Amino acid sequence: MDAINLENKEIINKNSDYNMNLKKRKLMNKLFHLILLGSISFSIIILVALFSDVFKTGISHINLDFFLNYTSRIASKSGIRAAILGSLWVNIVTLLIAFPLGLGSAIYLEEYAPKNKLTNIIRVNISNLAGVPSVVYGILGLSLFVRTFGFGRSILSASLTMALLILPIIIVSSQEALKTVPKELKEASYALGATKWDTITGAIIPYAMPGILTGTILAVSRAIGEAAPLVVVGGAAGIWFSPKGIFDEFTTLPLQIYNWASKPQAEFQNVASAGILVLLMVLVLINLVAILLRNKYQDRIKN
């Protein structure tokens, strides 16, 4: 009986210790949850405050003339025509360069490259390049495209620099999208007599297209909002003409906003707020397009 009582006491002690540890872990979990909730709430409050301030100071400057006028020394006559056209030129050329290279690299790494240490090193370095500060790419673009290749401070130099910036993002997102393709789908294609290239173009890419497009559009949205690499490459603070080709000088919306924000006059600060609102609307529109394209291709795959 004494042995049984002793065992019962040990079991009770173990249960009590377990309950105490469980209570402590639940308390720590709640505390950590509150800390995270507070951090997120603080960030949202600051973001809402900043956006409301920008909206109040900039909404009155957004009108048709703001989109049609070039920049001016007079704040009330300043516009973003050259900045919008420059952003379109730079980002369209960037997409035309980066998307084929990024998708081709992802296909090679996932479908053709041997699985060895060298390939693993390449994959790791590509992932690391996605986190390199954008100004480093600007320095590279200045040295390589502006000076070495002699493209000058042109749209082409800016586009090549921005392509290097978003290329790792496109490669990584495309690789992740290609990994989601079911193995059975590939095997079924091969069983029907399709070649490797036919399988890639006819089965793998269509299935992975939602993820590929989403990653690409989000990468382009990052390029649209970047100013640091373009400042280094030589983007002009103010342009009073519309670019006609890839070798013309340029300015973009972030550069124009930076130029206005750097001026001491309060009127230009308000015009910069208007430019920020336009840039935010463009980024929201691009992200909306990414969501719609993803949903469209996902529905097509399901059907």
Tab-separated table of N, CA and C in Angstrom, residues 33-198:
chain	number	residue	atom	x	y	z
A	33	HIS	N	1.479	37.187	-28.064
A	33	HIS	CA	0.394	37.564	-28.964
A	33	HIS	C	0.047	39.043	-28.811
A	34	LEU	N	-0.007	39.524	-27.554
A	34	LEU	CA	-0.312	40.937	-27.307
A	34	LEU	C	0.783	41.849	-27.842
A	35	ILE	N	2.049	41.423	-27.680
A	35	ILE	CA	3.166	42.227	-28.201
A	35	ILE	C	3.077	42.351	-29.722
A	36	LEU	N	2.815	41.231	-30.388
A	36	LEU	CA	2.690	41.265	-31.844
A	36	LEU	C	1.494	42.107	-32.279
A	37	LEU	N	0.374	41.959	-31.586
A	37	LEU	CA	-0.815	42.741	-31.909
A	37	LEU	C	-0.557	44.232	-31.715
A	38	GLY	N	0.159	44.575	-30.636
A	38	GLY	CA	0.493	45.969	-30.407
A	38	GLY	C	1.417	46.529	-31.480
A	39	SER	N	2.389	45.721	-31.911
A	39	SER	CA	3.314	46.165	-32.960
A	39	SER	C	2.581	46.415	-34.271
A	40	ILE	N	1.704	45.469	-34.636
A	40	ILE	CA	0.942	45.624	-35.878
A	40	ILE	C	0.012	46.831	-35.793
A	41	SER	N	-0.649	46.994	-34.644
A	41	SER	CA	-1.571	48.126	-34.469
A	41	SER	C	-0.824	49.448	-34.551
A	42	PHE	N	0.340	49.520	-33.927
A	42	PHE	CA	1.142	50.749	-33.978
A	42	PHE	C	1.543	51.072	-35.413
A	43	SER	N	1.969	50.049	-36.160
A	43	SER	CA	2.370	50.267	-37.553
A	43	SER	C	1.191	50.749	-38.400
A	44	ILE	N	0.020	50.141	-38.182
A	44	ILE	CA	-1.164	50.542	-38.950
A	44	ILE	C	-1.578	51.971	-38.610
A	45	ILE	N	-1.521	52.331	-37.332
A	45	ILE	CA	-1.882	53.691	-36.920
A	45	ILE	C	-0.954	54.717	-37.561
A	46	ILE	N	0.361	54.442	-37.528
A	46	ILE	CA	1.323	55.364	-38.147
A	46	ILE	C	1.078	55.467	-39.651
A	47	LEU	N	0.808	54.322	-40.302
A	47	LEU	CA	0.556	54.324	-41.737
A	47	LEU	C	-0.697	55.124	-42.079
A	48	VAL	N	-1.759	54.933	-41.299
A	48	VAL	CA	-3.002	55.680	-41.537
A	48	VAL	C	-2.771	57.172	-41.324
A	49	ALA	N	-2.005	57.529	-40.283
A	49	ALA	CA	-1.722	58.947	-40.017
A	49	ALA	C	-0.933	59.571	-41.168
A	50	LEU	N	0.078	58.851	-41.657
A	50	LEU	CA	0.868	59.373	-42.771
A	50	LEU	C	0.019	59.514	-44.034
A	51	PHE	N	-0.788	58.494	-44.309
A	51	PHE	CA	-1.611	58.540	-45.513
A	51	PHE	C	-2.648	59.663	-45.434
A	52	SER	N	-3.257	59.849	-44.261
A	52	SER	CA	-4.247	60.919	-44.121
A	52	SER	C	-3.611	62.291	-44.294
A	53	ASP	N	-2.378	62.450	-43.777
A	53	ASP	CA	-1.682	63.732	-43.940
A	53	ASP	C	-1.343	63.980	-45.408
A	54	VAL	N	-0.847	62.943	-46.087
A	54	VAL	CA	-0.539	63.082	-47.518
A	54	VAL	C	-1.804	63.362	-48.315
A	55	PHE	N	-2.893	62.685	-47.964
A	55	PHE	CA	-4.160	62.861	-48.685
A	55	PHE	C	-4.686	64.289	-48.523
A	56	LYS	N	-4.635	64.819	-47.300
A	56	LYS	CA	-5.155	66.163	-47.054
A	56	LYS	C	-4.361	67.226	-47.799
A	57	THR	N	-3.038	67.079	-47.823
A	57	THR	CA	-2.194	68.104	-48.454
A	57	THR	C	-2.082	67.943	-49.967
A	58	GLY	N	-2.347	66.730	-50.482
A	58	GLY	CA	-2.109	66.514	-51.906
A	58	GLY	C	-3.326	66.409	-52.779
A	59	ILE	N	-4.484	66.088	-52.210
A	59	ILE	CA	-5.657	65.828	-53.038
A	59	ILE	C	-6.100	67.067	-53.812
A	60	SER	N	-5.877	68.251	-53.255
A	60	SER	CA	-6.323	69.479	-53.932
A	60	SER	C	-5.503	69.780	-55.180
A	61	HIS	N	-4.322	69.181	-55.325
A	61	HIS	CA	-3.468	69.439	-56.483
A	61	HIS	C	-3.703	68.443	-57.622
A	62	ILE	N	-4.472	67.405	-57.370
A	62	ILE	CA	-4.701	66.400	-58.413
A	62	ILE	C	-5.846	66.841	-59.309
A	63	ASN	N	-5.503	67.186	-60.524
A	63	ASN	CA	-6.478	67.558	-61.539
A	63	ASN	C	-5.895	67.218	-62.904
A	64	LEU	N	-6.616	67.564	-63.965
A	64	LEU	CA	-6.155	67.212	-65.312
A	64	LEU	C	-4.841	67.892	-65.653
A	65	ASP	N	-4.686	69.147	-65.245
A	65	ASP	CA	-3.441	69.866	-65.545
A	65	ASP	C	-2.242	69.229	-64.857
A	66	PHE	N	-2.453	68.656	-63.685
A	66	PHE	CA	-1.357	68.006	-62.958
A	66	PHE	C	-0.785	66.840	-63.764
A	67	PHE	N	-1.638	66.161	-64.536
A	67	PHE	CA	-1.188	65.044	-65.357
A	67	PHE	C	-0.644	65.498	-66.709
A	68	LEU	N	-1.047	66.654	-67.186
A	68	LEU	CA	-0.663	67.102	-68.526
A	68	LEU	C	0.519	68.057	-68.530
A	69	ASN	N	0.784	68.725	-67.411
A	69	ASN	CA	1.864	69.710	-67.365
A	69	ASN	C	3.201	69.052	-67.041
A	70	TYR	N	4.274	69.711	-67.529
A	70	TYR	CA	5.614	69.319	-67.125
A	70	TYR	C	5.947	69.999	-65.805
A	71	THR	N	7.054	69.613	-65.190
A	71	THR	CA	7.459	70.246	-63.946
A	71	THR	C	7.798	71.711	-64.187
A	72	SER	N	7.642	72.522	-63.153
A	72	SER	CA	7.837	73.962	-63.292
A	72	SER	C	8.469	74.509	-62.022
A	73	ARG	N	9.045	75.711	-62.158
A	73	ARG	CA	9.580	76.386	-60.973
A	73	ARG	C	8.462	76.961	-60.119
A	74	ILE	N	7.262	77.015	-60.663
A	74	ILE	CA	6.086	77.471	-59.923
A	74	ILE	C	5.287	76.246	-59.511
A	75	ALA	N	5.060	76.086	-58.232
A	75	ALA	CA	4.436	74.868	-57.726
A	75	ALA	C	3.050	74.644	-58.314
A	76	SER	N	2.263	75.709	-58.440
A	76	SER	CA	0.891	75.554	-58.922
A	76	SER	C	0.824	75.111	-60.373
A	77	LYS	N	1.918	75.309	-61.138
A	77	LYS	CA	1.947	74.905	-62.549
A	77	LYS	C	2.714	73.608	-62.787
A	78	SER	N	3.211	72.985	-61.728
A	78	SER	CA	4.005	71.772	-61.878
A	78	SER	C	3.103	70.573	-62.147
A	79	GLY	N	3.610	69.665	-62.990
A	79	GLY	CA	2.864	68.456	-63.320
A	79	GLY	C	3.787	67.260	-63.429
A	80	ILE	N	3.200	66.125	-63.746
A	80	ILE	CA	3.948	64.865	-63.753
A	80	ILE	C	3.928	64.193	-65.127
A	81	ARG	N	3.722	64.967	-66.155
A	81	ARG	CA	3.646	64.367	-67.490
A	81	ARG	C	4.938	63.643	-67.855
A	82	ALA	N	6.059	64.327	-67.733
A	82	ALA	CA	7.341	63.707	-68.076
A	82	ALA	C	7.655	62.537	-67.149
A	83	ALA	N	7.280	62.652	-65.872
A	83	ALA	CA	7.549	61.583	-64.915
A	83	ALA	C	6.739	60.328	-65.239
A	84	ILE	N	5.482	60.502	-65.614
A	84	ILE	CA	4.654	59.342	-65.946
A	84	ILE	C	5.166	58.668	-67.213
A	85	LEU	N	5.468	59.469	-68.248
A	85	LEU	CA	5.982	58.895	-69.490
A	85	LEU	C	7.334	58.220	-69.258
A	86	GLY	N	8.185	58.838	-68.448
A	86	GLY	CA	9.474	58.233	-68.140
A	86	GLY	C	9.320	56.928	-67.374
A	87	SER	N	8.385	56.888	-66.420
A	87	SER	CA	8.133	55.654	-65.671
A	87	SER	C	7.636	54.547	-66.592
A	88	LEU	N	6.761	54.907	-67.535
A	88	LEU	CA	6.263	53.912	-68.488
A	88	LEU	C	7.398	53.360	-69.338
A	89	TRP	N	8.236	54.244	-69.867
A	89	TRP	CA	9.362	53.806	-70.697
A	89	TRP	C	10.290	52.887	-69.914
A	90	VAL	N	10.704	53.336	-68.739
A	90	VAL	CA	11.689	52.584	-67.955
A	90	VAL	C	11.138	51.219	-67.544
A	91	ASN	N	9.906	51.187	-67.063
A	91	ASN	CA	9.385	49.932	-66.517
A	91	ASN	C	8.940	48.959	-67.599
A	92	ILE	N	8.472	49.454	-68.735
A	92	ILE	CA	8.128	48.548	-69.832
A	92	ILE	C	9.384	47.889	-70.388
A	93	VAL	N	10.432	48.681	-70.612
A	93	VAL	CA	11.688	48.111	-71.107
A	93	VAL	C	12.283	47.169	-70.064
A	94	THR	N	12.186	47.532	-68.789
A	94	THR	CA	12.665	46.658	-67.715
A	94	THR	C	11.957	45.311	-67.747
A	95	LEU	N	10.638	45.339	-67.912
A	95	LEU	CA	9.865	44.093	-67.956
A	95	LEU	C	10.239	43.252	-69.169
A	96	LEU	N	10.435	43.889	-70.307
A	96	LEU	CA	10.806	43.152	-71.520
A	96	LEU	C	12.169	42.480	-71.387
A	97	ILE	N	13.048	43.073	-70.588
A	97	ILE	CA	14.375	42.486	-70.377
A	97	ILE	C	14.342	41.421	-69.289
A	98	ALA	N	13.710	41.740	-68.168
A	98	ALA	CA	13.810	40.889	-66.977
A	98	ALA	C	12.933	39.645	-67.054
A	99	PHE	N	11.737	39.745	-67.625
A	99	PHE	CA	10.827	38.608	-67.595
A	99	PHE	C	11.348	37.403	-68.378
A	100	PRO	N	11.777	37.557	-69.639
A	100	PRO	CA	12.304	36.371	-70.344
A	100	PRO	C	13.541	35.781	-69.667
A	101	LEU	N	14.442	36.651	-69.205
A	101	LEU	CA	15.650	36.155	-68.539
A	101	LEU	C	15.309	35.457	-67.223
A	102	GLY	N	14.411	36.038	-66.447
A	102	GLY	CA	14.055	35.450	-65.171
A	102	GLY	C	13.338	34.120	-65.320
A	103	LEU	N	12.359	34.063	-66.231
A	103	LEU	CA	11.624	32.826	-66.444
A	103	LEU	C	12.527	31.748	-67.037
A	104	GLY	N	13.374	32.131	-67.998
A	104	GLY	CA	14.304	31.166	-68.588
A	104	GLY	C	15.282	30.615	-67.570
A	105	SER	N	15.784	31.475	-66.696
A	105	SER	CA	16.709	31.016	-65.656
A	105	SER	C	16.024	30.062	-64.695
A	106	ALA	N	14.784	30.381	-64.318
A	106	ALA	CA	14.042	29.515	-63.396
A	106	ALA	C	13.779	28.144	-64.021
A	107	ILE	N	13.402	28.139	-65.302
A	107	ILE	CA	13.148	26.871	-65.996
A	107	ILE	C	14.425	26.039	-66.068
A	108	TYR	N	15.537	26.685	-66.379
A	108	TYR	CA	16.802	25.953	-66.457
A	108	TYR	C	17.179	25.353	-65.105
A	109	LEU	N	17.073	26.157	-64.046
A	109	LEU	CA	17.469	25.678	-62.724
A	109	LEU	C	16.569	24.551	-62.219
A	110	GLU	N	15.297	24.574	-62.575
A	110	GLU	CA	14.365	23.572	-62.068
A	110	GLU	C	14.281	22.334	-62.952
A	111	GLU	N	14.449	22.495	-64.270
A	111	GLU	CA	14.181	21.383	-65.183
A	111	GLU	C	15.435	20.822	-65.862
A	112	TYR	N	16.479	21.613	-65.995
A	112	TYR	CA	17.636	21.168	-66.771
A	112	TYR	C	18.920	21.075	-65.940
A	113	ALA	N	19.099	21.983	-64.995
A	113	ALA	CA	20.365	22.034	-64.255
A	113	ALA	C	20.534	20.785	-63.394
A	114	PRO	N	21.752	20.216	-63.338
A	114	PRO	CA	21.996	19.050	-62.479
A	114	PRO	C	21.904	19.432	-61.005
A	115	LYS	N	21.491	18.506	-60.187
A	115	LYS	CA	21.367	18.747	-58.751
A	115	LYS	C	22.714	18.485	-58.080
A	116	ASN	N	23.534	19.511	-57.992
A	116	ASN	CA	24.838	19.369	-57.363
A	116	ASN	C	25.144	20.605	-56.517
A	117	LYS	N	26.347	20.651	-55.967
A	117	LYS	CA	26.723	21.749	-55.083
A	117	LYS	C	26.768	23.088	-55.817
A	118	LEU	N	27.245	23.057	-57.067
A	118	LEU	CA	27.326	24.300	-57.827
A	118	LEU	C	25.936	24.902	-58.041
A	119	THR	N	24.983	24.061	-58.380
A	119	THR	CA	23.613	24.540	-58.572
A	119	THR	C	23.040	25.084	-57.270
A	120	ASN	N	23.325	24.418	-56.171
A	120	ASN	CA	22.853	24.905	-54.868
A	120	ASN	C	23.461	26.254	-54.520
A	121	ILE	N	24.742	26.418	-54.847
A	121	ILE	CA	25.401	27.703	-54.590
A	121	ILE	C	24.761	28.803	-55.431
A	122	ILE	N	24.452	28.491	-56.686
A	122	ILE	CA	23.802	29.470	-57.561
A	122	ILE	C	22.443	29.865	-57.001
A	123	ARG	N	21.661	28.881	-56.557
A	123	ARG	CA	20.340	29.166	-55.997
A	123	ARG	C	20.433	30.049	-54.752
A	124	VAL	N	21.378	29.728	-53.884
A	124	VAL	CA	21.547	30.518	-52.656
A	124	VAL	C	21.941	31.951	-52.985
A	125	ASN	N	22.851	32.118	-53.941
A	125	ASN	CA	23.295	33.459	-54.316
A	125	ASN	C	22.181	34.273	-54.970
A	126	ILE	N	21.338	33.613	-55.763
A	126	ILE	CA	20.204	34.312	-56.361
A	126	ILE	C	19.261	34.803	-55.269
A	127	SER	N	19.009	33.962	-54.285
A	127	SER	CA	18.152	34.364	-53.163
A	127	SER	C	18.776	35.516	-52.381
A	128	ASN	N	20.093	35.488	-52.209
A	128	ASN	CA	20.775	36.573	-51.501
A	128	ASN	C	20.717	37.873	-52.291
A	129	LEU	N	20.817	37.773	-53.616
A	129	LEU	CA	20.772	38.979	-54.444
A	129	LEU	C	19.430	39.688	-54.347
A	130	ALA	N	18.364	38.926	-54.054
A	130	ALA	CA	17.045	39.539	-53.921
A	130	ALA	C	16.972	40.485	-52.729
A	131	GLY	N	17.887	40.338	-51.770
A	131	GLY	CA	17.890	41.192	-50.595
A	131	GLY	C	18.954	42.274	-50.593
A	132	VAL	N	19.694	42.414	-51.683
A	132	VAL	CA	20.729	43.446	-51.766
A	132	VAL	C	20.082	44.823	-51.870
A	133	PRO	N	20.564	45.845	-51.157
A	133	PRO	CA	19.986	47.192	-51.259
A	133	PRO	C	19.995	47.702	-52.694
A	134	SER	N	18.954	48.409	-53.057
A	134	SER	CA	18.787	48.846	-54.449
A	134	SER	C	19.875	49.820	-54.891
A	135	VAL	N	20.427	50.592	-53.958
A	135	VAL	CA	21.450	51.559	-54.345
A	135	VAL	C	22.700	50.856	-54.860
A	136	VAL	N	22.952	49.621	-54.398
A	136	VAL	CA	24.103	48.856	-54.892
A	136	VAL	C	23.928	48.554	-56.383
A	137	TYR	N	22.703	48.224	-56.777
A	137	TYR	CA	22.434	48.009	-58.202
A	137	TYR	C	22.609	49.298	-58.992
A	138	GLY	N	22.277	50.428	-58.366
A	138	GLY	CA	22.494	51.710	-59.032
A	138	GLY	C	23.966	51.972	-59.298
A	139	ILE	N	24.819	51.660	-58.334
A	139	ILE	CA	26.261	51.824	-58.517
A	139	ILE	C	26.765	50.902	-59.619
A	140	LEU	N	26.267	49.653	-59.625
A	140	LEU	CA	26.643	48.715	-60.684
A	140	LEU	C	26.194	49.219	-62.049
A	141	GLY	N	24.966	49.724	-62.138
A	141	GLY	CA	24.466	50.244	-63.407
A	141	GLY	C	25.261	51.444	-63.891
A	142	LEU	N	25.645	52.320	-62.968
A	142	LEU	CA	26.456	53.480	-63.331
A	142	LEU	C	27.798	53.051	-63.901
A	143	SER	N	28.448	52.091	-63.246
A	143	SER	CA	29.764	51.633	-63.690
A	143	SER	C	29.692	50.845	-64.988
A	144	LEU	N	28.679	49.965	-65.092
A	144	LEU	CA	28.629	49.034	-66.210
A	144	LEU	C	27.936	49.618	-67.438
A	145	PHE	N	26.719	50.088	-67.274
A	145	PHE	CA	25.915	50.493	-68.428
A	145	PHE	C	26.176	51.939	-68.847
A	146	VAL	N	26.312	52.842	-67.857
A	146	VAL	CA	26.493	54.251	-68.183
A	146	VAL	C	27.899	54.524	-68.705
A	147	ARG	N	28.914	53.959	-68.029
A	147	ARG	CA	30.303	54.287	-68.360
A	147	ARG	C	30.969	53.242	-69.252
A	148	THR	N	30.926	51.966	-68.855
A	148	THR	CA	31.628	50.935	-69.622
A	148	THR	C	31.009	50.723	-70.992
A	149	PHE	N	29.703	50.501	-71.052
A	149	PHE	CA	29.022	50.276	-72.326
A	149	PHE	C	28.684	51.563	-73.061
A	150	GLY	N	28.771	52.687	-72.380
A	150	GLY	CA	28.566	53.974	-73.035
A	150	GLY	C	27.126	54.297	-73.379
A	151	PHE	N	26.171	53.731	-72.639
A	151	PHE	CA	24.761	54.037	-72.906
A	151	PHE	C	24.354	55.397	-72.357
A	152	GLY	N	25.195	55.971	-71.511
A	152	GLY	CA	24.889	57.286	-70.964
A	152	GLY	C	23.764	57.250	-69.952
A	153	ARG	N	23.338	58.435	-69.553
A	153	ARG	CA	22.260	58.555	-68.567
A	153	ARG	C	20.919	58.474	-69.287
A	154	SER	N	20.618	57.304	-69.769
A	154	SER	CA	19.469	57.117	-70.660
A	154	SER	C	18.465	56.142	-70.059
A	155	ILE	N	17.333	56.031	-70.754
A	155	ILE	CA	16.297	55.076	-70.352
A	155	ILE	C	16.840	53.653	-70.398
A	156	LEU	N	17.663	53.344	-71.399
A	156	LEU	CA	18.216	51.999	-71.523
A	156	LEU	C	19.081	51.644	-70.317
A	157	SER	N	19.932	52.556	-69.887
A	157	SER	CA	20.770	52.297	-68.703
A	157	SER	C	19.910	52.081	-67.464
A	158	ALA	N	18.888	52.904	-67.303
A	158	ALA	CA	18.002	52.760	-66.154
A	158	ALA	C	17.246	51.432	-66.204
A	159	SER	N	16.773	51.051	-67.389
A	159	SER	CA	16.005	49.812	-67.519
A	159	SER	C	16.875	48.591	-67.252
A	160	LEU	N	18.092	48.588	-67.757
A	160	LEU	CA	18.990	47.474	-67.500
A	160	LEU	C	19.332	47.365	-66.010
A	161	THR	N	19.512	48.511	-65.364
A	161	THR	CA	19.787	48.511	-63.929
A	161	THR	C	18.601	47.980	-63.138
A	162	MET	N	17.403	48.442	-63.479
A	162	MET	CA	16.206	47.971	-62.785
A	162	MET	C	15.930	46.506	-63.093
A	163	ALA	N	16.304	46.054	-64.293
A	163	ALA	CA	16.147	44.632	-64.624
A	163	ALA	C	17.024	43.775	-63.719
A	164	LEU	N	18.260	44.233	-63.473
A	164	LEU	CA	19.127	43.513	-62.536
A	164	LEU	C	18.528	43.500	-61.136
A	165	LEU	N	17.845	44.580	-60.767
A	165	LEU	CA	17.253	44.688	-59.435
A	165	LEU	C	16.138	43.670	-59.225
A	166	ILE	N	15.259	43.519	-60.224
A	166	ILE	CA	14.090	42.650	-60.042
A	166	ILE	C	14.312	41.237	-60.567
A	167	LEU	N	15.417	41.008	-61.269
A	167	LEU	CA	15.665	39.680	-61.838
A	167	LEU	C	15.712	38.582	-60.776
A	168	PRO	N	16.421	38.760	-59.652
A	168	PRO	CA	16.411	37.696	-58.637
A	168	PRO	C	15.014	37.412	-58.089
A	169	ILE	N	14.197	38.444	-57.959
A	169	ILE	CA	12.838	38.245	-57.443
A	169	ILE	C	12.023	37.410	-58.418
A	170	ILE	N	12.140	37.711	-59.707
A	170	ILE	CA	11.399	36.955	-60.719
A	170	ILE	C	11.874	35.513	-60.757
A	171	ILE	N	13.186	35.312	-60.671
A	171	ILE	CA	13.727	33.945	-60.709
A	171	ILE	C	13.218	33.132	-59.523
A	172	VAL	N	13.308	33.696	-58.325
A	172	VAL	CA	12.905	32.969	-57.114
A	172	VAL	C	11.410	32.672	-57.145
A	173	SER	N	10.588	33.671	-57.484
A	173	SER	CA	9.140	33.443	-57.515
A	173	SER	C	8.756	32.450	-58.602
A	174	SER	N	9.436	32.491	-59.744
A	174	SER	CA	9.147	31.537	-60.815
A	174	SER	C	9.568	30.128	-60.416
A	175	GLN	N	10.698	29.997	-59.731
A	175	GLN	CA	11.117	28.678	-59.246
A	175	GLN	C	10.092	28.093	-58.283
A	176	GLU	N	9.610	28.912	-57.370
A	176	GLU	CA	8.617	28.425	-56.414
A	176	GLU	C	7.327	28.033	-57.126
A	177	ALA	N	6.961	28.789	-58.163
A	177	ALA	CA	5.755	28.444	-58.917
A	177	ALA	C	5.945	27.141	-59.684
A	178	LEU	N	7.129	26.936	-60.252
A	178	LEU	CA	7.394	25.698	-60.993
A	178	LEU	C	7.421	24.483	-60.074
A	179	LYS	N	7.822	24.677	-58.823
A	179	LYS	CA	7.859	23.560	-57.874
A	179	LYS	C	6.461	23.074	-57.492
A	180	THR	N	5.463	23.928	-57.696
A	180	THR	CA	4.099	23.538	-57.321
A	180	THR	C	3.437	22.650	-58.371
A	181	VAL	N	4.058	22.490	-59.527
A	181	VAL	CA	3.474	21.654	-60.579
A	181	VAL	C	3.504	20.189	-60.126
A	182	PRO	N	2.374	19.486	-60.124
A	182	PRO	CA	2.359	18.087	-59.675
A	182	PRO	C	3.239	17.195	-60.548
A	183	LYS	N	3.910	16.279	-59.905
A	183	LYS	CA	4.762	15.335	-60.632
A	183	LYS	C	3.938	14.477	-61.581
A	184	GLU	N	2.698	14.180	-61.196
A	184	GLU	CA	1.828	13.352	-62.038
A	184	GLU	C	1.533	14.022	-63.372
A	185	LEU	N	1.422	15.368	-63.355
A	185	LEU	CA	1.152	16.090	-64.593
A	185	LEU	C	2.303	15.951	-65.581
A	186	LYS	N	3.532	16.039	-65.061
A	186	LYS	CA	4.695	15.862	-65.926
A	186	LYS	C	4.746	14.437	-66.479
A	187	GLU	N	4.535	13.469	-65.605
A	187	GLU	CA	4.598	12.074	-66.036
A	187	GLU	C	3.517	11.750	-67.060
A	188	ALA	N	2.332	12.333	-66.897
A	188	ALA	CA	1.261	12.112	-67.869
A	188	ALA	C	1.628	12.691	-69.226
A	189	SER	N	2.296	13.844	-69.224
A	189	SER	CA	2.716	14.442	-70.490
A	189	SER	C	3.755	13.583	-71.194
A	190	TYR	N	4.724	13.086	-70.415
A	190	TYR	CA	5.741	12.211	-71.006
A	190	TYR	C	5.119	10.904	-71.500
A	191	ALA	N	4.114	10.402	-70.792
A	191	ALA	CA	3.472	9.148	-71.178
A	191	ALA	C	2.736	9.273	-72.513
A	192	LEU	N	2.294	10.507	-72.818
A	192	LEU	CA	1.600	10.737	-74.083
A	192	LEU	C	2.562	10.968	-75.245
A	193	GLY	N	3.858	10.905	-74.960
A	193	GLY	CA	4.856	11.042	-76.014
A	193	GLY	C	5.402	12.443	-76.202
A	194	ALA	N	5.088	13.349	-75.292
A	194	ALA	CA	5.587	14.720	-75.413
A	194	ALA	C	7.067	14.785	-75.056
A	195	THR	N	7.783	15.674	-75.725
A	195	THR	CA	9.188	15.900	-75.397
A	195	THR	C	9.287	16.750	-74.133
A	196	LYS	N	10.496	16.914	-73.643
A	196	LYS	CA	10.695	17.719	-72.426
A	196	LYS	C	10.261	19.153	-72.660
A	197	TRP	N	10.626	19.704	-73.826
A	197	TRP	CA	10.256	21.087	-74.119
A	197	TRP	C	8.744	21.226	-74.289
A	198	ASP	N	8.113	20.242	-74.933
A	198	ASP	CA	6.656	20.267	-75.071
A	198	ASP	C	5.979	20.208	-73.700
